[in-house]
Amino acid sequence: VELLHRQRERLRAAAHRIGLVAENSPVMLAHLDLDGRYLFVSKAYCERFGVGPGEVVGRRVEEVVGAEAWSGIRAHVARALAG
């Protein structure tokens, strides 16, 4: 039981560190679900589009980037989501 508890704590700590790196990275990062809805966006992503994370998470890409940008990246997003 103690070993399992320590492993869970290590996993939580690692996830926290990865989150800090992703959040504070100077590059635009976004995590989408398979429906193209945002699950996470970095500060740089929010700054690029002039929005806060609360205005992006849960919305679809085309709602955030606009129709013109979406038409240019739609195929790339579809490929990424397909794996």
mmCIF file of N, CA and C in Angstrom:
data_model
loop_
_atom_site.group_PDB
_atom_site.id
_atom_site.type_symbol
_atom_site.label_atom_id
_atom_site.label_comp_id
_atom_site.label_asym_id
_atom_site.label_seq_id
_atom_site.Cartn_x
_atom_site.Cartn_y
_atom_site.Cartn_z
ATOM 1 N N VAL A 1 0.830 -1.189 0.000
ATOM 2 C CA VAL A 1 0.000 0.000 0.000
ATOM 3 C C VAL A 1 0.878 1.258 0.000
ATOM 4 N N GLU A 2 1.925 1.249 0.821
ATOM 5 C CA GLU A 2 2.821 2.410 0.882
ATOM 6 C C GLU A 2 3.528 2.635 -0.455
ATOM 7 N N LEU A 3 3.933 1.558 -1.109
ATOM 8 C CA LEU A 3 4.593 1.666 -2.411
ATOM 9 C C LEU A 3 3.637 2.288 -3.434
ATOM 10 N N LEU A 4 2.411 1.847 -3.434
ATOM 11 C CA LEU A 4 1.414 2.400 -4.348
ATOM 12 C C LEU A 4 1.200 3.885 -4.081
ATOM 13 N N HIS A 5 1.138 4.261 -2.829
ATOM 14 C CA HIS A 5 0.965 5.664 -2.462
ATOM 15 C C HIS A 5 2.148 6.502 -2.966
ATOM 16 N N ARG A 6 3.364 6.023 -2.786
ATOM 17 C CA ARG A 6 4.552 6.756 -3.255
ATOM 18 C C ARG A 6 4.554 6.879 -4.766
ATOM 19 N N GLN A 7 4.160 5.806 -5.461
ATOM 20 C CA GLN A 7 4.115 5.857 -6.923
ATOM 21 C C GLN A 7 3.085 6.871 -7.410
ATOM 22 N N ARG A 8 1.948 6.917 -6.752
ATOM 23 C CA ARG A 8 0.922 7.899 -7.125
ATOM 24 C C ARG A 8 1.416 9.322 -6.893
ATOM 25 N N GLU A 9 2.103 9.535 -5.799
ATOM 26 C CA GLU A 9 2.645 10.868 -5.507
ATOM 27 C C GLU A 9 3.690 11.266 -6.546
ATOM 28 N N ARG A 10 4.542 10.343 -6.939
ATOM 29 C CA ARG A 10 5.539 10.631 -7.988
ATOM 30 C C ARG A 10 4.851 10.969 -9.303
ATOM 31 N N LEU A 11 3.815 10.218 -9.612
ATOM 32 C CA LEU A 11 3.073 10.467 -10.847
ATOM 33 C C LEU A 11 2.405 11.847 -10.814
ATOM 34 N N ARG A 12 1.799 12.204 -9.698
ATOM 35 C CA ARG A 12 1.188 13.531 -9.554
ATOM 36 C C ARG A 12 2.240 14.629 -9.695
ATOM 37 N N ALA A 13 3.386 14.434 -9.076
ATOM 38 C CA ALA A 13 4.455 15.435 -9.158
ATOM 39 C C ALA A 13 4.954 15.587 -10.591
ATOM 40 N N ALA A 14 5.113 14.473 -11.289
ATOM 41 C CA ALA A 14 5.570 14.521 -12.676
ATOM 42 C C ALA A 14 4.535 15.224 -13.552
ATOM 43 N N ALA A 15 3.263 14.910 -13.354
ATOM 44 C CA ALA A 15 2.202 15.550 -14.134
ATOM 45 C C ALA A 15 2.180 17.056 -13.863
ATOM 46 N N HIS A 16 2.407 17.435 -12.625
ATOM 47 C CA HIS A 16 2.444 18.851 -12.270
ATOM 48 C C HIS A 16 3.601 19.555 -12.985
ATOM 49 N N ARG A 17 4.765 18.936 -12.997
ATOM 50 C CA ARG A 17 5.922 19.531 -13.678
ATOM 51 C C ARG A 17 5.668 19.672 -15.180
ATOM 52 N N ILE A 18 5.095 18.644 -15.777
ATOM 53 C CA ILE A 18 4.795 18.702 -17.211
ATOM 54 C C ILE A 18 3.787 19.816 -17.483
ATOM 55 N N GLY A 19 2.801 19.951 -16.614
ATOM 56 C CA GLY A 19 1.819 21.026 -16.767
ATOM 57 C C GLY A 19 2.455 22.398 -16.689
ATOM 58 N N LEU A 20 3.388 22.571 -15.765
ATOM 59 C CA LEU A 20 4.082 23.859 -15.642
ATOM 60 C C LEU A 20 4.881 24.172 -16.896
ATOM 61 N N VAL A 21 5.565 23.173 -17.426
ATOM 62 C CA VAL A 21 6.349 23.379 -18.646
ATOM 63 C C VAL A 21 5.426 23.753 -19.798
ATOM 64 N N ALA A 22 4.338 23.006 -19.958
ATOM 65 C CA ALA A 22 3.414 23.275 -21.060
ATOM 66 C C ALA A 22 2.781 24.651 -20.914
ATOM 67 N N GLU A 23 2.353 24.974 -19.722
ATOM 68 C CA GLU A 23 1.676 26.251 -19.483
ATOM 69 C C GLU A 23 2.605 27.439 -19.726
ATOM 70 N N ASN A 24 3.857 27.303 -19.383
ATOM 71 C CA ASN A 24 4.788 28.425 -19.464
ATOM 72 C C ASN A 24 5.707 28.394 -20.675
ATOM 73 N N SER A 25 5.479 27.470 -21.564
ATOM 74 C CA SER A 25 6.275 27.382 -22.782
ATOM 75 C C SER A 25 5.996 28.601 -23.667
ATOM 76 N N PRO A 26 7.013 29.107 -24.342
ATOM 77 C CA PRO A 26 6.786 30.265 -25.207
ATOM 78 C C PRO A 26 6.109 29.911 -26.530
ATOM 79 N N VAL A 27 5.823 28.646 -26.746
ATOM 80 C CA VAL A 27 5.166 28.234 -27.995
ATOM 81 C C VAL A 27 3.681 28.009 -27.750
ATOM 82 N N MET A 28 2.920 28.117 -28.815
ATOM 83 C CA MET A 28 1.480 27.897 -28.710
ATOM 84 C C MET A 28 1.211 26.395 -28.632
ATOM 85 N N LEU A 29 0.626 25.962 -27.527
ATOM 86 C CA LEU A 29 0.286 24.553 -27.332
ATOM 87 C C LEU A 29 -1.205 24.437 -27.071
ATOM 88 N N ALA A 30 -1.807 23.425 -27.665
ATOM 89 C CA ALA A 30 -3.219 23.158 -27.414
ATOM 90 C C ALA A 30 -3.422 21.652 -27.412
ATOM 91 N N HIS A 31 -4.302 21.193 -26.546
ATOM 92 C CA HIS A 31 -4.687 19.787 -26.487
ATOM 93 C C HIS A 31 -6.167 19.741 -26.815
ATOM 94 N N LEU A 32 -6.523 18.935 -27.823
ATOM 95 C CA LEU A 32 -7.901 18.846 -28.281
ATOM 96 C C LEU A 32 -8.449 17.450 -28.041
ATOM 97 N N ASP A 33 -9.759 17.347 -27.867
ATOM 98 C CA ASP A 33 -10.367 16.024 -27.847
ATOM 99 C C ASP A 33 -10.634 15.623 -29.301
ATOM 100 N N LEU A 34 -11.188 14.442 -29.505
ATOM 101 C CA LEU A 34 -11.396 13.950 -30.871
ATOM 102 C C LEU A 34 -12.478 14.714 -31.627
ATOM 103 N N ASP A 35 -13.273 15.501 -30.932
ATOM 104 C CA ASP A 35 -14.273 16.344 -31.588
ATOM 105 C C ASP A 35 -13.723 17.725 -31.928
ATOM 106 N N GLY A 36 -12.441 17.950 -31.640
ATOM 107 C CA GLY A 36 -11.826 19.242 -31.944
ATOM 108 C C GLY A 36 -12.132 20.309 -30.913
ATOM 109 N N ARG A 37 -12.484 19.894 -29.708
ATOM 110 C CA ARG A 37 -12.721 20.842 -28.617
ATOM 111 C C ARG A 37 -11.464 20.931 -27.760
ATOM 112 N N TYR A 38 -11.156 22.150 -27.347
ATOM 113 C CA TYR A 38 -9.969 22.385 -26.536
ATOM 114 C C TYR A 38 -10.121 21.784 -25.138
ATOM 115 N N LEU A 39 -9.078 21.064 -24.716
ATOM 116 C CA LEU A 39 -8.979 20.565 -23.352
ATOM 117 C C LEU A 39 -7.967 21.379 -22.555
ATOM 118 N N PHE A 40 -6.985 21.950 -23.261
ATOM 119 C CA PHE A 40 -5.921 22.742 -22.643
ATOM 120 C C PHE A 40 -5.361 23.686 -23.685
ATOM 121 N N VAL A 41 -4.997 24.886 -23.270
ATOM 122 C CA VAL A 41 -4.255 25.824 -24.111
ATOM 123 C C VAL A 41 -3.205 26.511 -23.254
ATOM 124 N N SER A 42 -2.055 26.753 -23.844
ATOM 125 C CA SER A 42 -0.969 27.420 -23.126
ATOM 126 C C SER A 42 -1.202 28.931 -23.090
ATOM 127 N N LYS A 43 -0.432 29.596 -22.249
ATOM 128 C CA LYS A 43 -0.510 31.060 -22.175
ATOM 129 C C LYS A 43 -0.217 31.680 -23.531
ATOM 130 N N ALA A 44 0.798 31.152 -24.223
ATOM 131 C CA ALA A 44 1.165 31.693 -25.533
ATOM 132 C C ALA A 44 0.014 31.560 -26.519
ATOM 133 N N TYR A 45 -0.716 30.462 -26.452
ATOM 134 C CA TYR A 45 -1.867 30.267 -27.331
ATOM 135 C C TYR A 45 -2.930 31.323 -27.042
ATOM 136 N N CYS A 46 -3.213 31.519 -25.774
ATOM 137 C CA CYS A 46 -4.206 32.522 -25.379
ATOM 138 C C CYS A 46 -3.779 33.918 -25.808
ATOM 139 N N GLU A 47 -2.520 34.239 -25.608
ATOM 140 C CA GLU A 47 -2.015 35.560 -25.988
ATOM 141 C C GLU A 47 -2.156 35.789 -27.484
ATOM 142 N N ARG A 48 -1.893 34.765 -28.280
ATOM 143 C CA ARG A 48 -1.971 34.885 -29.739
ATOM 144 C C ARG A 48 -3.373 35.270 -30.177
ATOM 145 N N PHE A 49 -4.383 34.694 -29.523
ATOM 146 C CA PHE A 49 -5.759 34.949 -29.920
ATOM 147 C C PHE A 49 -6.476 35.954 -29.016
ATOM 148 N N GLY A 50 -5.752 36.514 -28.053
ATOM 149 C CA GLY A 50 -6.316 37.546 -27.200
ATOM 150 C C GLY A 50 -7.466 37.074 -26.324
ATOM 151 N N VAL A 51 -7.345 35.846 -25.819
ATOM 152 C CA VAL A 51 -8.392 35.275 -24.976
ATOM 153 C C VAL A 51 -7.762 34.616 -23.753
ATOM 154 N N GLY A 52 -8.575 34.306 -22.771
ATOM 155 C CA GLY A 52 -8.124 33.566 -21.602
ATOM 156 C C GLY A 52 -8.487 32.106 -21.748
ATOM 157 N N PRO A 53 -7.850 31.234 -20.977
ATOM 158 C CA PRO A 53 -8.141 29.797 -21.069
ATOM 159 C C PRO A 53 -9.626 29.487 -20.878
ATOM 160 N N GLY A 54 -10.285 30.214 -19.991
ATOM 161 C CA GLY A 54 -11.704 29.978 -19.755
ATOM 162 C C GLY A 54 -12.583 30.289 -20.950
ATOM 163 N N GLU A 55 -12.065 31.105 -21.855
ATOM 164 C CA GLU A 55 -12.808 31.447 -23.073
ATOM 165 C C GLU A 55 -12.552 30.449 -24.197
ATOM 166 N N VAL A 56 -11.576 29.567 -24.018
ATOM 167 C CA VAL A 56 -11.178 28.646 -25.073
ATOM 168 C C VAL A 56 -11.549 27.196 -24.732
ATOM 169 N N VAL A 57 -11.199 26.756 -23.542
ATOM 170 C CA VAL A 57 -11.422 25.357 -23.166
ATOM 171 C C VAL A 57 -12.907 25.024 -23.290
ATOM 172 N N GLY A 58 -13.166 23.923 -23.988
ATOM 173 C CA GLY A 58 -14.534 23.478 -24.234
ATOM 174 C C GLY A 58 -15.088 23.913 -25.574
ATOM 175 N N ARG A 59 -14.451 24.897 -26.203
ATOM 176 C CA ARG A 59 -14.907 25.375 -27.508
ATOM 177 C C ARG A 59 -14.189 24.624 -28.620
ATOM 178 N N ARG A 60 -14.749 24.677 -29.816
ATOM 179 C CA ARG A 60 -14.133 24.041 -30.979
ATOM 180 C C ARG A 60 -13.117 25.012 -31.598
ATOM 181 N N VAL A 61 -12.141 24.445 -32.280
ATOM 182 C CA VAL A 61 -11.056 25.236 -32.856
ATOM 183 C C VAL A 61 -11.582 26.361 -33.738
ATOM 184 N N GLU A 62 -12.480 26.037 -34.640
ATOM 185 C CA GLU A 62 -12.953 27.059 -35.574
ATOM 186 C C GLU A 62 -13.650 28.219 -34.877
ATOM 187 N N GLU A 63 -14.218 27.985 -33.698
ATOM 188 C CA GLU A 63 -14.847 29.066 -32.941
ATOM 189 C C GLU A 63 -13.811 30.056 -32.414
ATOM 190 N N VAL A 64 -12.616 29.564 -32.145
ATOM 191 C CA VAL A 64 -11.575 30.400 -31.547
ATOM 192 C C VAL A 64 -10.718 31.088 -32.605
ATOM 193 N N VAL A 65 -10.309 30.335 -33.617
ATOM 194 C CA VAL A 65 -9.374 30.902 -34.592
ATOM 195 C C VAL A 65 -10.057 31.664 -35.718
ATOM 196 N N GLY A 66 -11.346 31.456 -35.911
ATOM 197 C CA GLY A 66 -12.074 32.136 -36.980
ATOM 198 C C GLY A 66 -12.119 31.302 -38.251
ATOM 199 N N ALA A 67 -13.092 31.616 -39.099
ATOM 200 C CA ALA A 67 -13.354 30.835 -40.307
ATOM 201 C C ALA A 67 -12.174 30.832 -41.282
ATOM 202 N N GLU A 68 -11.553 31.971 -41.464
ATOM 203 C CA GLU A 68 -10.445 32.048 -42.431
ATOM 204 C C GLU A 68 -9.260 31.202 -41.993
ATOM 205 N N ALA A 69 -8.850 31.351 -40.748
ATOM 206 C CA ALA A 69 -7.725 30.552 -40.242
ATOM 207 C C ALA A 69 -8.088 29.072 -40.221
ATOM 208 N N TRP A 70 -9.332 28.770 -39.835
ATOM 209 C CA TRP A 70 -9.767 27.379 -39.769
ATOM 210 C C TRP A 70 -9.681 26.712 -41.138
ATOM 211 N N SER A 71 -10.047 27.415 -42.189
ATOM 212 C CA SER A 71 -9.987 26.815 -43.522
ATOM 213 C C SER A 71 -8.547 26.468 -43.904
ATOM 214 N N GLY A 72 -7.586 27.201 -43.378
ATOM 215 C CA GLY A 72 -6.189 26.924 -43.685
ATOM 216 C C GLY A 72 -5.556 25.828 -42.845
ATOM 217 N N ILE A 73 -6.146 25.535 -41.686
ATOM 218 C CA ILE A 73 -5.532 24.532 -40.798
ATOM 219 C C ILE A 73 -6.384 23.289 -40.598
ATOM 220 N N ARG A 74 -7.595 23.285 -41.113
ATOM 221 C CA ARG A 74 -8.536 22.174 -40.901
ATOM 222 C C ARG A 74 -7.916 20.820 -41.229
ATOM 223 N N ALA A 75 -7.270 20.695 -42.365
ATOM 224 C CA ALA A 75 -6.699 19.412 -42.781
ATOM 225 C C ALA A 75 -5.574 18.981 -41.816
ATOM 226 N N HIS A 76 -4.787 19.937 -41.348
ATOM 227 C CA HIS A 76 -3.704 19.615 -40.413
ATOM 228 C C HIS A 76 -4.255 19.131 -39.071
ATOM 229 N N VAL A 77 -5.296 19.794 -38.601
ATOM 230 C CA VAL A 77 -5.915 19.388 -37.342
ATOM 231 C C VAL A 77 -6.526 17.993 -37.486
ATOM 232 N N ALA A 78 -7.191 17.740 -38.591
ATOM 233 C CA ALA A 78 -7.803 16.422 -38.826
ATOM 234 C C ALA A 78 -6.729 15.329 -38.836
ATOM 235 N N ARG A 79 -5.597 15.589 -39.485
ATOM 236 C CA ARG A 79 -4.503 14.602 -39.503
ATOM 237 C C ARG A 79 -3.957 14.360 -38.104
ATOM 238 N N ALA A 80 -3.779 15.422 -37.349
ATOM 239 C CA ALA A 80 -3.256 15.285 -35.985
ATOM 240 C C ALA A 80 -4.230 14.485 -35.119
ATOM 241 N N LEU A 81 -5.510 14.763 -35.232
ATOM 242 C CA LEU A 81 -6.489 14.059 -34.426
ATOM 243 C C LEU A 81 -6.637 12.597 -34.841
ATOM 244 N N ALA A 82 -6.314 12.304 -36.100
ATOM 245 C CA ALA A 82 -6.387 10.933 -36.592
ATOM 246 C C ALA A 82 -5.217 10.084 -36.103
ATOM 247 N N GLY A 83 -4.199 10.750 -35.588
ATOM 248 C CA GLY A 83 -3.045 10.025 -35.058
ATOM 249 C C GLY A 83 -1.975 9.939 -36.057
#
